mmCIF file of C-alpha atoms and ligand atoms in Angstrom:
data_model
loop_
_atom_site.group_PDB
_atom_site.id
_atom_site.type_symbol
_atom_site.label_atom_id
_atom_site.label_comp_id
_atom_site.label_asym_id
_atom_site.label_seq_id
_atom_site.Cartn_x
_atom_site.Cartn_y
_atom_site.Cartn_z
ATOM 1 C CA UNK A 1 17.215 -1.297 0.260
ATOM 2 C CA UNK A 2 20.416 -3.401 0.119
ATOM 3 C CA UNK A 3 18.374 -6.659 0.504
ATOM 4 C CA UNK A 4 15.841 -5.421 -2.129
ATOM 5 C CA UNK A 5 18.778 -4.310 -4.666
ATOM 6 C CA UNK A 6 20.071 -7.699 -4.102
ATOM 7 C CA UNK A 7 17.104 -9.418 -5.763
ATOM 8 C CA UNK A 8 16.958 -6.720 -8.673
ATOM 9 C CA UNK A 9 20.688 -7.525 -9.268
ATOM 10 C CA UNK A 10 20.505 -11.128 -9.306
ATOM 11 C CA UNK A 11 17.256 -11.653 -11.108
ATOM 12 C CA UNK A 12 17.277 -8.482 -13.459
ATOM 13 C CA UNK A 13 13.575 -7.583 -12.003
ATOM 14 C CA UNK A 14 12.513 -4.416 -11.240
ATOM 15 C CA UNK A 15 11.424 -3.200 -7.944
ATOM 16 C CA UNK A 16 9.562 -0.075 -7.347
ATOM 17 C CA UNK A 17 7.900 1.570 -3.814
ATOM 18 C CA UNK A 18 4.463 1.387 -3.241
ATOM 19 C CA UNK A 19 3.915 4.681 -2.060
ATOM 20 C CA UNK A 20 0.448 3.690 -0.342
ATOM 21 C CA UNK A 21 2.716 2.285 2.545
ATOM 22 C CA UNK A 22 5.392 4.849 3.023
ATOM 23 C CA UNK A 23 5.403 8.207 1.174
ATOM 24 C CA UNK A 24 7.931 9.929 3.397
ATOM 25 C CA UNK A 25 9.588 11.526 0.260
ATOM 26 C CA UNK A 26 12.606 13.155 2.191
ATOM 27 C CA UNK A 27 13.754 9.486 2.052
ATOM 28 C CA UNK A 28 13.031 8.889 -1.804
ATOM 29 C CA UNK A 29 16.091 10.226 -2.953
ATOM 30 C CA UNK A 30 18.089 7.241 -0.834
ATOM 31 C CA UNK A 31 15.637 4.851 -1.853
ATOM 32 C CA UNK A 32 15.885 6.015 -5.407
ATOM 33 C CA UNK A 33 19.529 4.886 -5.100
ATOM 34 C CA UNK A 34 18.364 1.271 -4.498
ATOM 35 C CA UNK A 35 15.093 0.844 -6.339
ATOM 36 C CA UNK A 36 13.778 1.458 -9.913
ATOM 37 C CA UNK A 37 11.087 4.158 -9.101
ATOM 38 C CA UNK A 38 7.544 4.554 -7.657
ATOM 39 C CA UNK A 39 4.026 3.179 -7.796
ATOM 40 C CA UNK A 40 0.970 5.262 -6.875
ATOM 41 C CA UNK A 41 -2.780 4.800 -6.068
ATOM 42 C CA UNK A 42 -3.702 7.963 -7.594
ATOM 43 C CA UNK A 43 -2.572 11.272 -8.848
ATOM 44 C CA UNK A 44 -1.353 12.883 -6.095
ATOM 45 C CA UNK A 45 0.789 9.949 -5.146
ATOM 46 C CA UNK A 46 1.909 9.979 -8.779
ATOM 47 C CA UNK A 47 3.134 13.520 -8.662
ATOM 48 C CA UNK A 48 4.873 12.838 -5.301
ATOM 49 C CA UNK A 49 6.904 10.064 -7.045
ATOM 50 C CA UNK A 50 7.694 12.175 -10.028
ATOM 51 C CA UNK A 51 8.734 15.274 -8.008
ATOM 52 C CA UNK A 52 10.577 13.511 -5.355
ATOM 53 C CA UNK A 53 12.046 10.264 -6.924
ATOM 54 C CA UNK A 54 12.063 10.908 -10.586
ATOM 55 C CA UNK A 55 12.429 7.467 -11.897
ATOM 56 C CA UNK A 56 10.120 4.881 -13.285
ATOM 57 C CA UNK A 57 6.641 5.940 -12.112
ATOM 58 C CA UNK A 58 3.603 3.331 -12.167
ATOM 59 C CA UNK A 59 -0.067 3.774 -11.036
ATOM 60 C CA UNK A 60 -2.994 1.654 -10.586
ATOM 61 C CA UNK A 61 -6.206 2.824 -9.237
ATOM 62 C CA UNK A 62 -9.687 0.800 -9.410
ATOM 63 C CA UNK A 63 -11.142 3.695 -11.515
ATOM 64 C CA UNK A 64 -9.575 6.906 -13.013
ATOM 65 C CA UNK A 65 -11.289 10.004 -13.361
ATOM 66 C CA UNK A 66 -11.763 11.644 -16.847
ATOM 67 C CA UNK A 67 -9.868 14.740 -15.768
ATOM 68 C CA UNK A 68 -6.778 13.413 -14.317
ATOM 69 C CA UNK A 69 -5.861 11.367 -17.345
ATOM 70 C CA UNK A 70 -4.011 13.870 -19.224
ATOM 71 C CA UNK A 71 -1.579 14.505 -16.500
ATOM 72 C CA UNK A 72 -1.248 10.988 -15.412
ATOM 73 C CA UNK A 73 -0.286 9.924 -18.712
ATOM 74 C CA UNK A 74 2.497 12.749 -18.709
ATOM 75 C CA UNK A 75 4.119 11.709 -15.271
ATOM 76 C CA UNK A 76 3.694 8.009 -15.459
ATOM 77 C CA UNK A 77 5.305 5.279 -17.431
ATOM 78 C CA UNK A 78 2.896 2.431 -16.543
ATOM 79 C CA UNK A 79 -0.837 2.882 -16.254
ATOM 80 C CA UNK A 80 -2.442 -0.110 -15.050
ATOM 81 C CA UNK A 81 -6.350 -0.808 -15.950
ATOM 82 C CA UNK A 82 -8.927 -2.534 -13.171
ATOM 83 C CA UNK A 83 -11.312 -3.317 -16.287
ATOM 84 C CA UNK A 84 -11.877 -3.611 -19.576
ATOM 85 C CA UNK A 85 -14.243 -0.530 -19.694
ATOM 86 C CA UNK A 86 -11.631 1.592 -18.225
ATOM 87 C CA UNK A 87 -8.959 0.357 -20.779
ATOM 88 C CA UNK A 88 -11.158 0.962 -23.419
ATOM 89 C CA UNK A 89 -11.966 4.518 -22.134
ATOM 90 C CA UNK A 90 -8.338 5.590 -21.762
ATOM 91 C CA UNK A 91 -5.828 2.891 -23.644
ATOM 92 C CA UNK A 92 -5.366 5.289 -26.598
ATOM 93 C CA UNK A 93 -4.671 8.582 -24.942
ATOM 94 C CA UNK A 94 -1.780 6.489 -22.837
ATOM 95 C CA UNK A 95 -0.627 4.757 -26.208
ATOM 96 C CA UNK A 96 -0.460 8.040 -27.784
ATOM 97 C CA UNK A 97 1.949 9.486 -25.104
ATOM 98 C CA UNK A 98 4.002 6.212 -25.567
ATOM 99 C CA UNK A 99 3.388 5.079 -22.155
ATOM 100 C CA UNK A 100 2.742 1.469 -21.236
ATOM 101 C CA UNK A 101 -0.622 0.218 -20.802
ATOM 102 C CA UNK A 102 -1.321 -2.555 -18.015
ATOM 103 C CA UNK A 103 -4.493 -4.628 -16.991
ATOM 104 C CA UNK A 104 -5.066 -5.948 -13.479
ATOM 105 C CA UNK A 105 -6.232 -9.407 -13.229
ATOM 106 C CA UNK A 106 -7.492 -11.360 -10.259
ATOM 107 C CA UNK A 107 -6.232 -14.677 -10.364
ATOM 108 C CA UNK A 108 -8.929 -15.555 -7.796
ATOM 109 C CA UNK A 109 -6.455 -17.382 -5.588
ATOM 110 C CA UNK A 110 -6.803 -16.518 -1.989
ATOM 111 C CA UNK A 111 -3.470 -17.365 0.041
ATOM 112 C CA UNK A 112 -4.689 -15.283 3.229
ATOM 113 C CA UNK A 113 -6.845 -17.197 5.619
ATOM 114 C CA UNK A 114 -9.561 -15.119 7.707
ATOM 115 C CA UNK A 115 -8.581 -11.558 6.467
ATOM 116 C CA UNK A 116 -11.169 -11.004 3.810
ATOM 117 C CA UNK A 117 -10.672 -7.186 3.929
ATOM 118 C CA UNK A 118 -7.055 -7.296 2.806
ATOM 119 C CA UNK A 119 -8.011 -10.099 0.302
ATOM 120 C CA UNK A 120 -8.159 -8.993 -3.127
ATOM 121 C CA UNK A 121 -9.088 -12.216 -4.037
ATOM 122 C CA UNK A 122 -12.119 -12.632 -1.697
ATOM 123 C CA UNK A 123 -15.255 -13.171 -3.227
ATOM 124 C CA UNK A 124 -17.036 -10.017 -4.545
ATOM 125 C CA UNK A 125 -13.583 -8.073 -4.613
ATOM 126 C CA UNK A 126 -13.636 -5.227 -6.668
ATOM 127 C CA UNK A 127 -9.896 -5.742 -7.735
ATOM 128 C CA UNK A 128 -8.800 -7.129 -11.275
ATOM 129 C CA UNK A 129 -10.406 -8.931 -14.090
ATOM 130 C CA UNK A 130 -11.477 -12.632 -13.207
ATOM 131 C CA UNK A 131 -10.789 -15.232 -15.768
ATOM 132 C CA UNK A 132 -14.743 -15.288 -16.791
ATOM 133 C CA UNK A 133 -14.703 -11.488 -17.399
ATOM 134 C CA UNK A 134 -11.346 -12.025 -19.316
ATOM 135 C CA UNK A 135 -11.573 -10.500 -22.957
ATOM 136 C CA UNK A 136 -8.713 -11.651 -24.906
ATOM 137 C CA UNK A 137 -9.993 -10.270 -28.099
ATOM 138 C CA UNK A 138 -9.413 -6.776 -26.622
ATOM 139 C CA UNK A 139 -5.544 -6.994 -25.413
ATOM 140 C CA UNK A 140 -4.711 -4.864 -28.435
ATOM 141 C CA UNK A 141 -2.162 -2.373 -26.702
ATOM 142 C CA UNK A 142 -1.943 -4.071 -23.401
ATOM 143 C CA UNK A 143 1.693 -5.044 -22.607
ATOM 144 C CA UNK A 144 1.505 -6.002 -19.239
ATOM 145 C CA UNK A 145 -0.332 -8.229 -16.961
ATOM 146 C CA UNK A 146 -0.405 -6.740 -12.855
ATOM 147 C CA UNK A 147 -1.636 -9.070 -9.932
ATOM 148 C CA UNK A 148 -1.614 -8.023 -6.153
ATOM 149 C CA UNK A 149 -3.061 -10.835 -3.972
ATOM 150 C CA UNK A 150 -0.509 -10.714 -1.019
ATOM 151 C CA UNK A 151 -0.706 -9.142 2.432
ATOM 152 C CA UNK A 152 2.794 -9.644 4.685
ATOM 153 C CA UNK A 153 3.320 -12.989 2.917
ATOM 154 C CA UNK A 154 6.286 -15.421 2.399
ATOM 155 C CA UNK A 155 7.446 -16.500 -1.161
ATOM 156 C CA UNK A 156 5.649 -19.762 -0.858
ATOM 157 C CA UNK A 157 2.155 -18.039 -1.128
ATOM 158 C CA UNK A 158 3.522 -16.074 -4.481
ATOM 159 C CA UNK A 159 4.510 -19.436 -5.798
ATOM 160 C CA UNK A 160 1.064 -20.777 -5.182
ATOM 161 C CA UNK A 161 -0.613 -17.333 -6.616
ATOM 162 C CA UNK A 162 1.773 -17.517 -9.968
ATOM 163 C CA UNK A 163 0.644 -21.167 -10.817
ATOM 164 C CA UNK A 164 -3.130 -19.876 -10.589
ATOM 165 C CA UNK A 165 -1.763 -16.872 -12.661
ATOM 166 C CA UNK A 166 -0.725 -19.471 -14.926
ATOM 167 C CA UNK A 167 -3.326 -21.783 -15.026
ATOM 168 C CA UNK A 168 -5.935 -19.305 -15.645
ATOM 169 C CA UNK A 169 -3.958 -16.458 -17.867
ATOM 170 C CA UNK A 170 -1.111 -18.645 -19.190
ATOM 171 C CA UNK A 171 -2.286 -18.761 -22.777
ATOM 172 C CA UNK A 172 -1.942 -14.785 -22.854
ATOM 173 C CA UNK A 173 1.511 -14.338 -20.732
ATOM 174 C CA UNK A 174 4.124 -14.848 -23.965
ATOM 175 C CA UNK A 175 2.228 -12.118 -25.731
ATOM 176 C CA UNK A 176 2.991 -9.553 -22.923
ATOM 177 C CA UNK A 177 6.297 -7.465 -22.235
ATOM 178 C CA UNK A 178 5.982 -7.366 -18.819
ATOM 179 C CA UNK A 179 4.252 -8.960 -15.460
ATOM 180 C CA UNK A 180 3.751 -6.919 -11.955
ATOM 181 C CA UNK A 181 3.743 -9.269 -9.203
ATOM 182 C CA UNK A 182 2.175 -6.467 -7.096
ATOM 183 C CA UNK A 183 3.167 -5.937 -3.407
ATOM 184 C CA UNK A 184 2.632 -7.891 -0.170
ATOM 185 C CA UNK A 185 5.847 -9.461 -0.435
ATOM 186 C CA UNK A 186 7.531 -9.407 3.290
ATOM 187 C CA UNK A 187 10.769 -9.334 1.409
ATOM 188 C CA UNK A 188 12.668 -8.045 4.142
ATOM 189 C CA UNK A 189 11.585 -10.078 6.941
ATOM 190 C CA UNK A 190 14.160 -12.412 8.617
ATOM 191 C CA UNK A 191 12.219 -15.955 7.694
ATOM 192 C CA UNK A 192 11.568 -14.749 4.107
ATOM 193 C CA UNK A 193 12.605 -16.993 1.458
ATOM 194 C CA UNK A 194 14.392 -15.330 -1.133
ATOM 195 C CA UNK A 195 15.506 -17.755 -3.113
ATOM 196 C CA UNK A 196 12.278 -19.179 -3.749
ATOM 197 C CA UNK A 197 10.880 -15.338 -4.730
ATOM 198 C CA UNK A 198 13.955 -15.534 -7.097
ATOM 199 C CA UNK A 199 13.123 -18.686 -8.699
ATOM 200 C CA UNK A 200 9.515 -17.445 -9.243
ATOM 201 C CA UNK A 201 10.813 -14.460 -11.157
ATOM 202 C CA UNK A 202 13.417 -16.224 -13.339
ATOM 203 C CA UNK A 203 10.415 -18.704 -13.980
ATOM 204 C CA UNK A 204 8.394 -15.901 -15.643
ATOM 205 C CA UNK A 205 11.143 -14.373 -17.440
ATOM 206 C CA UNK A 206 12.604 -17.506 -18.855
ATOM 207 C CA UNK A 207 9.129 -19.411 -19.824
ATOM 208 C CA UNK A 208 7.346 -16.288 -21.118
ATOM 209 C CA UNK A 209 10.286 -13.806 -21.912
ATOM 210 C CA UNK A 210 8.750 -11.295 -19.414
ATOM 211 C CA UNK A 211 10.129 -8.286 -17.829
ATOM 212 C CA UNK A 212 9.333 -8.776 -14.170
ATOM 213 C CA UNK A 213 8.389 -5.924 -11.607
ATOM 214 C CA UNK A 214 7.321 -6.078 -7.902
ATOM 215 C CA UNK A 215 5.823 -3.291 -6.010
ATOM 216 C CA UNK A 216 6.246 -4.032 -2.503
ATOM 217 C CA UNK A 217 5.256 -1.295 0.003
ATOM 218 C CA UNK A 218 5.992 -2.853 3.667
ATOM 219 C CA UNK A 219 9.145 -4.421 2.948
ATOM 220 C CA UNK A 220 10.628 -1.040 2.184
ATOM 221 C CA UNK A 221 10.520 0.067 5.630
ATOM 222 C CA UNK A 222 9.574 -2.762 7.711
ATOM 223 C CA UNK A 223 10.156 -2.395 11.582
ATOM 224 C CA UNK A 224 11.021 1.200 10.939
ATOM 225 C CA UNK A 225 9.729 4.168 12.576
ATOM 226 C CA UNK A 226 8.807 5.096 16.451
ATOM 227 C CA UNK A 227 5.451 6.786 17.767
ATOM 228 C CA UNK A 228 6.590 8.313 21.238
ATOM 229 C CA UNK A 229 3.778 9.262 23.699
ATOM 230 C CA UNK A 230 3.707 10.431 27.457
ATOM 231 C CA UNK A 231 1.351 8.858 29.818
ATOM 232 C CA UNK A 232 -1.067 11.968 30.930
ATOM 233 C CA UNK A 233 -2.845 9.743 33.769
ATOM 234 C CA UNK A 234 -4.049 6.702 35.045
ATOM 235 C CA UNK A 235 -7.267 5.305 36.669
ATOM 236 C CA UNK A 236 -9.386 2.364 37.192
ATOM 237 C CA UNK A 237 -12.631 0.371 35.871
ATOM 238 C CA UNK A 238 -12.381 -3.030 36.403
ATOM 239 C CA UNK A 239 -8.570 -2.978 35.406
ATOM 240 C CA UNK A 240 -5.910 -0.417 35.285
ATOM 241 C CA UNK A 241 -6.244 2.360 32.631
ATOM 242 C CA UNK A 242 -3.658 4.718 31.106
ATOM 243 C CA UNK A 243 -4.321 7.698 29.074
ATOM 244 C CA UNK A 244 -2.112 8.703 26.476
ATOM 245 C CA UNK A 245 -1.151 12.141 24.632
ATOM 246 C CA UNK A 246 -1.938 9.963 21.251
ATOM 247 C CA UNK A 247 -4.688 8.473 19.728
ATOM 248 C CA UNK A 248 -5.507 5.367 18.016
ATOM 249 C CA UNK A 249 -8.397 7.077 15.725
ATOM 250 C CA UNK A 250 -6.227 9.922 15.021
ATOM 251 C CA UNK A 251 -2.487 8.945 14.934
ATOM 252 C CA UNK A 252 -2.691 5.233 14.057
ATOM 253 C CA UNK A 253 -5.785 4.413 12.205
ATOM 254 C CA UNK A 254 -4.546 1.330 11.057
ATOM 255 C CA UNK A 255 -4.614 -0.012 14.521
ATOM 256 C CA UNK A 256 -8.294 0.258 14.602
ATOM 257 C CA UNK A 257 -9.009 -0.388 11.082
ATOM 258 C CA UNK A 258 -6.943 -3.444 10.210
ATOM 259 C CA UNK A 259 -7.277 -4.077 13.549
ATOM 260 C CA UNK A 260 -3.725 -4.846 14.659
ATOM 261 C CA UNK A 261 -1.554 -4.575 18.031
ATOM 262 C CA UNK A 262 1.436 -2.317 17.467
ATOM 263 C CA UNK A 263 4.940 -3.370 19.255
ATOM 264 C CA UNK A 264 5.648 -1.228 22.341
ATOM 265 C CA UNK A 265 8.946 -1.424 23.421
ATOM 266 C CA UNK A 266 9.817 -3.162 26.470
ATOM 267 C CA UNK A 267 6.174 -4.056 27.266
ATOM 268 C CA UNK A 268 4.464 -7.674 26.997
ATOM 269 C CA UNK A 269 1.043 -9.177 26.730
ATOM 270 C CA UNK A 270 -1.712 -8.532 28.994
ATOM 271 C CA UNK A 271 -0.857 -10.684 32.161
ATOM 272 C CA UNK A 272 2.589 -11.586 31.239
ATOM 273 C CA UNK A 273 4.126 -8.688 33.251
ATOM 274 C CA UNK A 274 3.080 -7.599 36.775
ATOM 275 C CA UNK A 275 1.052 -4.745 35.859
ATOM 276 C CA UNK A 276 -1.349 -4.557 32.774
ATOM 277 C CA UNK A 277 -2.724 -1.511 31.350
ATOM 278 C CA UNK A 278 -5.367 -0.710 28.708
ATOM 279 C CA UNK A 279 -3.907 2.174 26.669
ATOM 280 C CA UNK A 280 -6.475 4.738 25.583
ATOM 281 C CA UNK A 281 -6.227 7.906 23.555
ATOM 282 C CA UNK A 282 -7.311 11.419 24.617
ATOM 283 C CA UNK A 283 -10.299 11.368 21.727
ATOM 284 C CA UNK A 284 -13.874 11.021 22.866
ATOM 285 C CA UNK A 285 -14.150 7.555 21.048
ATOM 286 C CA UNK A 286 -14.744 4.639 23.355
ATOM 287 C CA UNK A 287 -12.820 2.495 20.953
ATOM 288 C CA UNK A 288 -10.077 4.826 20.569
ATOM 289 C CA UNK A 289 -8.143 2.359 22.587
ATOM 290 C CA UNK A 290 -4.562 0.897 21.669
ATOM 291 C CA UNK A 291 -4.530 -2.257 23.250
ATOM 292 C CA UNK A 292 -3.832 -4.006 26.801
ATOM 293 C CA UNK A 293 -0.218 -4.359 27.587
ATOM 294 C CA UNK A 294 1.732 -5.242 30.547
ATOM 295 C CA UNK A 295 4.961 -3.448 32.099
ATOM 296 C CA UNK A 296 7.886 -4.460 34.798
ATOM 297 C CA UNK A 297 6.561 -1.079 36.890
ATOM 298 C CA UNK A 298 3.316 0.574 37.513
ATOM 299 C CA UNK A 299 2.757 3.376 34.887
ATOM 300 C CA UNK A 300 2.825 6.859 36.186
ATOM 301 C CA UNK A 301 1.884 10.340 34.771
ATOM 302 C CA UNK A 302 4.943 11.600 32.614
ATOM 303 C CA UNK A 303 6.298 8.169 31.595
ATOM 304 C CA UNK A 304 7.407 7.802 28.050
ATOM 305 C CA UNK A 305 5.871 4.877 25.940
ATOM 306 C CA UNK A 306 7.614 3.932 22.433
ATOM 307 C CA UNK A 307 5.681 2.272 19.676
ATOM 308 C CA UNK A 308 7.469 0.585 17.010
ATOM 309 C CA UNK A 309 7.175 0.008 13.265
ATOM 310 C CA UNK A 310 4.976 3.165 12.497
ATOM 311 C CA UNK A 311 6.840 4.267 9.391
ATOM 312 C CA UNK A 312 4.649 1.795 7.519
ATOM 313 C CA UNK A 313 0.939 2.377 6.542
ATOM 314 C CA UNK A 314 0.660 4.388 10.293
ATOM 315 C CA UNK A 315 2.453 7.490 9.005
ATOM 316 C CA UNK A 316 0.139 7.468 5.449
ATOM 317 C CA UNK A 317 -3.004 7.182 7.311
ATOM 318 C CA UNK A 318 -2.268 10.209 9.209
ATOM 319 C CA UNK A 319 -2.294 12.237 5.806
ATOM 320 C CA UNK A 320 -4.630 11.044 3.329
ATOM 321 C CA UNK A 321 -4.464 7.586 2.558
ATOM 322 C CA UNK A 322 -3.437 6.468 -1.145
ATOM 323 C CA UNK A 323 -3.295 10.439 -1.705
ATOM 324 C CA UNK A 324 -7.031 10.363 -2.085
ATOM 325 C CA UNK A 325 -8.056 14.169 -2.473
ATOM 326 C CA UNK A 326 -10.209 15.269 0.559
ATOM 327 C CA UNK A 327 -13.797 16.056 -0.325
ATOM 328 C CA UNK A 328 -14.258 19.821 -0.636
ATOM 329 C CA UNK A 329 -16.516 21.711 1.930
ATOM 330 C CA UNK A 330 -19.683 23.861 1.125
ATOM 331 C CA UNK A 331 -22.418 25.473 2.510
ATOM 332 C CA UNK A 332 -26.053 25.512 1.072
ATOM 333 C CA UNK A 333 -27.922 28.732 1.697
ATOM 334 C CA UNK A 334 -31.476 28.989 2.243
ATOM 335 C CA UNK A 335 -32.043 30.155 -1.261
ATOM 336 C CA UNK A 336 -30.675 26.804 -2.400
ATOM 337 C CA UNK A 337 -27.410 28.330 -3.525
ATOM 338 C CA UNK A 338 -24.312 26.405 -2.759
ATOM 339 C CA UNK A 339 -20.920 27.778 -1.831
ATOM 340 C CA UNK A 340 -17.720 26.007 -1.841
ATOM 341 C CA UNK A 341 -15.923 27.582 0.991
ATOM 342 C CA UNK A 342 -12.672 25.069 1.087
ATOM 343 C CA UNK A 343 -11.152 22.766 -1.419
ATOM 344 C CA UNK A 344 -8.243 20.509 -0.848
ATOM 345 C CA UNK A 345 -5.643 19.823 -3.604
ATOM 346 C CA UNK A 346 -2.316 18.203 -3.814
ATOM 347 C CA UNK A 347 -0.485 20.632 -1.460
ATOM 348 C CA UNK A 348 -2.789 19.776 1.049
ATOM 349 C CA UNK A 349 -1.227 16.050 0.845
ATOM 350 C CA UNK A 350 2.203 16.804 0.411
ATOM 351 C CA UNK A 351 2.341 19.207 2.984
ATOM 352 C CA UNK A 352 1.164 16.689 5.871
ATOM 353 C CA UNK A 353 3.991 14.486 4.781
ATOM 354 C CA UNK A 354 7.451 15.157 4.759
HETATM 355 C C1 PLP B 401 -1.743 -2.698 -5.866
HETATM 356 C C2 PLP B 401 -0.836 -2.526 -4.840
HETATM 357 N N1 PLP B 401 0.517 -2.645 -4.745
HETATM 358 C C3 PLP B 401 1.125 -2.625 -3.954
HETATM 359 C C4 PLP B 401 0.780 -2.887 -2.636
HETATM 360 C C5 PLP B 401 1.536 -2.785 -1.433
HETATM 361 O O1 PLP B 401 1.719 -3.554 -0.692
HETATM 362 P P1 PLP B 401 2.492 -4.047 0.448
HETATM 363 O O2 PLP B 401 2.923 -2.698 1.387
HETATM 364 O O3 PLP B 401 1.614 -4.857 1.702
HETATM 365 O O4 PLP B 401 3.967 -4.475 0.225
HETATM 366 C C6 PLP B 401 -0.388 -2.604 -2.436
HETATM 367 C C7 PLP B 401 -1.235 -2.729 -1.044
HETATM 368 O O5 PLP B 401 -2.452 -2.707 -0.805
HETATM 369 C C8 PLP B 401 -1.484 -2.651 -3.644
HETATM 370 O O6 PLP B 401 -2.780 -2.689 -3.323
#
């Protein structure tokens, strides 16, 4: 928090927490002492930020539902749209409430190699308006532009992205009040180049007179949080296998989805230490495997294993990612009537967090 707050103090930019990465709201009062507020991916996260931090509240979603918009407008300060059609549909409502309207742009500048699933600039991406689809004559009421293109990256990639933003959208920057650099800035990582970040921020402030926002998620709780698990059994199938009382698919689904290898305290890469095991979960899914790790001693039932860096993305994927409402469950009777037997709301989201 102090590192992020230092960037805010030295540059005058504002940093808000991207709740999609970390929405453990018992920490919000502490985080709120250092950051300017929260940003949300939908109505539920917006409510959470409003209720639990109560500072500046931003929202971006690829599209909004009509029935959610009144509440979004009442609890959010910046409402960012992904297309000119969404802008046209909801802009008046937002402006009437005295809130800020933003538009997400797509600078089509990929700085991530080989990670198309988390690159919003990959071809065919649904995120942001490209220059080809930009309509300068429909910017009335839009006070800011938003881009989000990075993932776990350093400020050199931000500088490259900003050059693309200026090259493509430069003519309209001076008519804006603010710009949002999105997330993906690994600011709290040891090798992160903070002076370069600050020069990027100052450039936008000085050249275009813009207020600058950043909305990191990971950087707010990087390398925090542990998941403690117990070895239930070991056996062999061409290699040593350990069954844990946790599950990649249930408790750390991001391990399978991204995919990535979570750090495990005291372990090594396969073959690095004398005893290598494949660590798997209790579910029926063959692919419910966390990875292959090596140890100094053979594993045995009852051993405790501690995974690290579990606070960001892992926790939120155990609840409902982005606060996306769960679908209702219904039964269709033989006569064709449909009965909704369970609906899920905001409390179902919030009660799974703490
Ligand atoms: C629009 C937007 N803002 C912020 C973030 C947070 O990114 P990170 O947690 O990588 O900093 C994301 C992540 O997907 C995002 O899509």
